C-alpha positions as semicolon CSV with decimal commas, in nm:
position;residue;x (nm);y (nm);z (nm)
1;M;-2,365;1,062;-4,613
2;S;-2,363;1,236;-4,277
3;D;-2,680;1,384;-4,136
4;P;-2,632;1,764;-4,095
5;T;-2,913;1,776;-3,840
6;S;-2,739;1,514;-3,624
7;A;-2,408;1,697;-3,658
8;T;-2,572;2,019;-3,542
9;S;-2,729;1,840;-3,244
10;V;-2,394;1,691;-3,142
11;A;-2,225;2,031;-3,169
12;S;-2,500;2,195;-2,962
13;A;-2,474;1,925;-2,696
14;A;-2,097;1,963;-2,679
15;S;-2,132;2,338;-2,645
16;A;-2,394;2,301;-2,371
17;A;-2,164;2,067;-2,179
18;A;-1,874;2,313;-2,179
19;F;-1,818;2,547;-1,885
20;D;-1,635;2,876;-1,869
21;F;-1,579;2,883;-1,491
22;L;-1,580;2,660;-1,187
23;Y;-1,625;2,696;-0,812
24;L;-1,310;2,640;-0,609
25;A;-1,395;2,519;-0,260
26;S;-1,059;2,601;-0,104
27;Q;-0,909;2,886;0,096
28;S;-0,560;2,810;-0,037
29;P;-0,408;3,100;-0,234
30;R;-0,172;2,846;-0,392
31;R;-0,460;2,655;-0,550
32;R;-0,599;2,978;-0,690
33;Q;-0,257;3,062;-0,831
34;L;-0,225;2,721;-0,994
35;L;-0,569;2,742;-1,156
36;E;-0,480;3,086;-1,289
37;Q;-0,157;2,940;-1,427
38;I;-0,354;2,711;-1,662
39;G;-0,612;2,976;-1,744
40;V;-0,909;2,838;-1,550
41;R;-1,157;3,104;-1,441
42;H;-1,294;3,034;-1,097
43;E;-1,497;3,173;-0,810
44;L;-1,444;3,085;-0,445
45;L;-1,703;2,873;-0,269
46;L;-1,591;2,891;0,093
47;P;-1,752;2,748;0,407
48;G;-1,988;2,967;0,602
49;A;-1,960;3,051;0,971
50;D;-2,198;2,762;1,047
51;E;-1,967;2,501;0,892
52;D;-1,685;2,324;1,077
53;A;-1,448;2,270;0,785
54;E;-1,159;2,163;1,007
55;A;-1,363;1,874;1,146
56;L;-1,361;1,713;0,801
57;E;-0,982;1,674;0,827
58;A;-0,985;1,465;1,145
59;V;-0,791;1,139;1,104
60;V;-0,973;0,810;1,163
61;D;-0,775;0,557;1,371
62;G;-0,599;0,304;1,150
63;E;-0,665;0,499;0,831
64;S;-0,392;0,490;0,565
65;P;-0,267;0,819;0,415
66;D;-0,413;0,720;0,077
67;D;-0,757;0,646;0,222
68;Y;-0,742;0,957;0,438
69;V;-0,673;1,207;0,160
70;T;-0,936;1,048;-0,067
71;R;-1,202;1,045;0,204
72;V;-1,137;1,402;0,317
73;T;-1,149;1,536;-0,038
74;A;-1,476;1,354;-0,109
75;A;-1,625;1,492;0,214
76;K;-1,513;1,845;0,125
77;L;-1,671;1,812;-0,217
78;Q;-2,006;1,695;-0,081
79;A;-2,007;1,984;0,168
80;A;-1,927;2,228;-0,114
81;L;-2,203;2,090;-0,339
82;R;-2,456;2,133;-0,058
83;R;-2,321;2,486;-0,003
84;R;-2,366;2,580;-0,367
85;A;-2,722;2,445;-0,371
86;S;-2,822;2,613;-0,043
87;R;-2,690;2,949;-0,166
88;G;-2,881;2,921;-0,493
89;L;-2,569;2,974;-0,703
90;P;-2,568;2,902;-1,078
91;P;-2,468;2,547;-1,174
92;A;-2,102;2,495;-1,259
93;P;-1,834;2,238;-1,172
94;V;-1,710;2,239;-0,812
95;L;-1,343;2,161;-0,751
96;C;-1,203;2,037;-0,420
97;S;-0,858;1,919;-0,320
98;D;-0,673;1,807;-0,012
99;T;-0,304;1,749;0,054
100;T;-0,138;1,541;0,320
101;V;0,219;1,444;0,400
102;A;0,298;1,086;0,496
103;L;0,609;0,938;0,653
104;G;0,549;0,569;0,601
105;A;0,200;0,508;0,739
106;L;0,215;0,818;0,961
107;I;-0,007;1,106;0,850
108;L;0,146;1,449;0,910
109;G;-0,132;1,702;0,884
110;K;-0,135;2,068;0,979
111;P;0,059;2,141;1,301
112;D;-0,132;2,243;1,611
113;D;0,135;2,487;1,729
114;A;0,503;2,579;1,691
115;D;0,627;2,284;1,898
116;H;0,420;2,043;1,689
117;A;0,557;2,200;1,369
118;A;0,915;2,163;1,493
119;A;0,856;1,798;1,582
120;M;0,714;1,727;1,235
121;L;1,007;1,889;1,058
122;A;1,255;1,704;1,279
123;R;1,089;1,377;1,170
124;L;1,122;1,473;0,802
125;S;1,486;1,584;0,832
126;G;1,718;1,362;0,627
127;R;1,435;1,134;0,511
128;T;1,205;1,075;0,214
129;H;0,834;1,128;0,257
130;R;0,526;1,119;0,037
131;V;0,300;1,410;-0,050
132;L;-0,048;1,297;-0,150
133;T;-0,293;1,538;-0,312
134;A;-0,643;1,424;-0,405
135;V;-0,862;1,617;-0,648
136;A;-1,239;1,582;-0,688
137;L;-1,465;1,753;-0,940
138;G;-1,841;1,760;-0,889
139;L;-2,040;1,823;-1,208
140;P;-2,390;1,972;-1,237
141;D;-2,518;1,643;-1,385
142;G;-2,429;1,465;-1,059
143;R;-2,111;1,296;-1,175
144;V;-1,800;1,307;-0,955
145;L;-1,455;1,271;-1,111
146;S;-1,150;1,222;-0,893
147;D;-0,783;1,135;-0,890
148;V;-0,486;1,125;-0,652
149;N;-0,130;1,238;-0,718
150;V;0,152;1,093;-0,508
151;S;0,496;1,253;-0,507
152;Q;0,814;1,167;-0,319
153;V;1,021;1,436;-0,150
154;R;1,360;1,392;0,015
155;F;1,479;1,641;0,274
156;A;1,844;1,697;0,358
157;E;1,938;1,714;0,724
158;I;1,789;2,029;0,875
159;G;2,006;2,203;1,132
160;Q;1,837;2,305;1,456
161;D;1,901;2,676;1,401
162;R;1,744;2,669;1,055
163;L;1,453;2,462;1,179
164;R;1,381;2,701;1,466
165;A;1,406;3,004;1,237
166;Y;1,160;2,850;0,991
167;V;0,911;2,767;1,265
168;A;0,948;3,118;1,409
169;S;0,859;3,265;1,068
170;G;0,508;3,121;1,104
171;E;0,528;2,958;0,761
172;P;0,462;2,600;0,883
173;M;0,122;2,684;1,031
174;G;-0,171;2,571;0,820
175;K;0,054;2,353;0,602
176;A;0,043;1,974;0,581
177;G;0,373;1,839;0,708
178;A;0,454;2,186;0,848
179;Y;0,616;2,318;0,531
180;A;0,544;2,473;0,191
181;I;0,760;2,379;-0,105
182;Q;0,746;2,734;-0,243
183;S;0,884;2,876;0,084
184;Q;1,238;2,884;0,224
185;A;1,195;2,513;0,301
186;A;1,278;2,454;-0,067
187;A;1,644;2,492;0,030
188;W;1,623;2,160;0,221
189;I;1,479;1,956;-0,065
190;E;1,737;1,728;-0,222
191;H;1,510;1,543;-0,462
192;I;1,154;1,535;-0,591
193;A;0,989;1,251;-0,784
194;G;0,643;1,347;-0,897
195;S;0,448;1,669;-0,939
196;Y;0,571;2,006;-0,813
197;S;0,220;2,151;-0,844
198;G;0,082;1,849;-0,659
199;I;0,320;1,917;-0,371
200;M;0,202;2,279;-0,375
201;G;-0,156;2,160;-0,337
202;L;-0,312;2,103;-0,681
203;P;-0,161;1,860;-0,934
204;L;-0,221;2,040;-1,263
205;F;-0,190;1,741;-1,495
206;E;-0,456;1,541;-1,310
207;T;-0,674;1,849;-1,256
208;A;-0,668;1,946;-1,625
209;R;-0,752;1,589;-1,726
210;L;-1,053;1,579;-1,495
211;L;-1,173;1,917;-1,619
212;R;-1,151;1,810;-1,983
213;E;-1,337;1,489;-1,901
214;G;-1,607;1,700;-1,737
215;G;-1,654;1,926;-2,040
216;F;-1,424;2,209;-1,934
217;E;-1,194;2,354;-2,199
218;V;-0,837;2,347;-2,066
């Protein structure tokens, strides 16, 4: 016969472990949109003026794209956890993510300027590249859950006029690989193998799995 007291304790513990919101440590409107798509309530936990968030994305010499995206995401998460604690915010899961584009072993991050963006896109023209998006979830009990999604994207040949027009639109700035899949660059994509949401910046399958593992109802 089951013990009703034990059953009640288990139910209470499960309820206590569940969360109804998380902190999203990202300025990306696409990540917010994707969380909203799967019904996850969230609040932004953005860097303060005293934090150099861009410095976390610096590439280490000889680092592989896989190691890079994992390391940067872990560093962003630790910075966000310190931020939450220093601001005295209520405990809740903290979600971080980072996306990079890789052509072989070459990491294509965010372009420095229009010329850099054009050079990146010219490299990608007519070739297949990888889009790697790492996700890390920091829980109030100190656990960290993480995963990496890797997708393959093939671009058709991009004509110079179209490339220049896209760069002139300003869309490539602030985007890994100098493009966004939900922009006009989608017209160049011949084939995708992997996760559309991961290419956008937050792989929903992996994210939902981590959230469920951490006690979040998704």
